[in-house]
Amino acid sequence: MRLLAIFTLLLALVPLQSWGHAWLKIKIATTEYAPYTSSEMEHKGYINHIISQAFLETGVVVEFVSMPWDEAVEATLNGEFDALSYGNFVRARGEKFWHSDPITAESLVFYVNRKSDIASWSSFDELKDKKMGVTEGYLYNNELATYIENTPSVTTYATDKENLEALVSGEIDLFPIDDLTGWYLLQRDFSDEQRQAVKPIDPFISTVTTHLLVAKGRNDDRLLIELFNKGLEELRLDGKLTRFKRLLKDGFYQDPKKPVNFDRR
């Protein structure tokens, strides 16, 4: 706590421009969740670009290491990494992780198979006879998590792409996913015919905020959160978060080997 207090005071008093060089290098575990995070994308994806630039504002250099979600969570909790990029705000996760200030706010939606005749929904009770797919290791909001836990017809797949494949083939009727990620994966990895087999429906499930996650109990856990939050606020004040969002919408971060036409969105 004494170290945290000292550096918090320094950050408040010293202009950020005075950090002439990096004084700290950290390693962050990250996952494949395009276009937000991916080892194949520019700056490791949109969210990772924000994270690296926010830390750089406070003189911290970031190295990202990509791995599956479950492995990233476990390795971060075991102290192998300084932080995890990234997670939606989930109250239950607060027992083990600190959430940073919100990085972005995104919409969680249901994608459905058109043959399922699900045009919209208003309650989870309406979906109990439908086959839902979810991604292994993901934490969803409390209401959806309770539904998943108590519904035998829910099937778990290893990745979002596998869920979309199951949705296209009709193995499942619906799948919850971030709106942009669902669109992006369908555009990148599926044919026109396959894309025509699925669609997002209204209303969206929830608006979720995204956060850098730091495991509780490590020596500098609160210091890392304070450094990141300070840098994130500087990016916001400088208008850089708006510019990064524009780059995302323009397709700047996408995998150059699998280009997607963002004008179609």
CSV table of C-alpha atoms in Angstrom, one decimal, residues 29-31 67-84 93 96-97 137 213 215:
chain,number,residue,atom,x,y,z
A,29,ALA,CA,-2.2,-12.6,-21.0
A,30,THR,CA,-4.6,-12.1,-23.9
A,31,THR,CA,-7.0,-14.2,-25.9
A,67,MET,CA,-3.6,-18.2,-25.2
A,68,PRO,CA,-7.0,-19.7,-24.7
A,69,TRP,CA,-9.3,-18.0,-22.3
A,70,ASP,CA,-9.3,-20.7,-19.5
A,71,GLU,CA,-5.5,-20.9,-19.6
A,72,ALA,CA,-5.2,-17.1,-19.5
A,73,VAL,CA,-7.4,-16.9,-16.4
A,74,GLU,CA,-5.5,-19.6,-14.6
A,75,ALA,CA,-2.1,-18.3,-15.5
A,76,THR,CA,-2.9,-14.8,-14.4
A,77,LEU,CA,-4.3,-16.0,-11.1
A,78,ASN,CA,-1.2,-18.1,-10.6
A,79,GLY,CA,1.0,-15.0,-11.0
A,80,GLU,CA,2.5,-15.8,-14.4
A,81,PHE,CA,1.1,-12.6,-15.8
A,82,ASP,CA,0.6,-9.1,-14.5
A,83,ALA,CA,-2.9,-8.7,-15.9
A,84,LEU,CA,-5.5,-10.3,-18.3
A,93,ARG,CA,-15.3,-12.3,-10.9
A,96,LYS,CA,-10.5,-12.9,-7.6
A,97,PHE,CA,-9.9,-10.0,-9.9
A,137,GLY,CA,-15.1,-20.6,-19.7
A,213,LEU,CA,-8.4,-7.6,-15.1
A,215,ALA,CA,-5.5,-10.7,-10.0
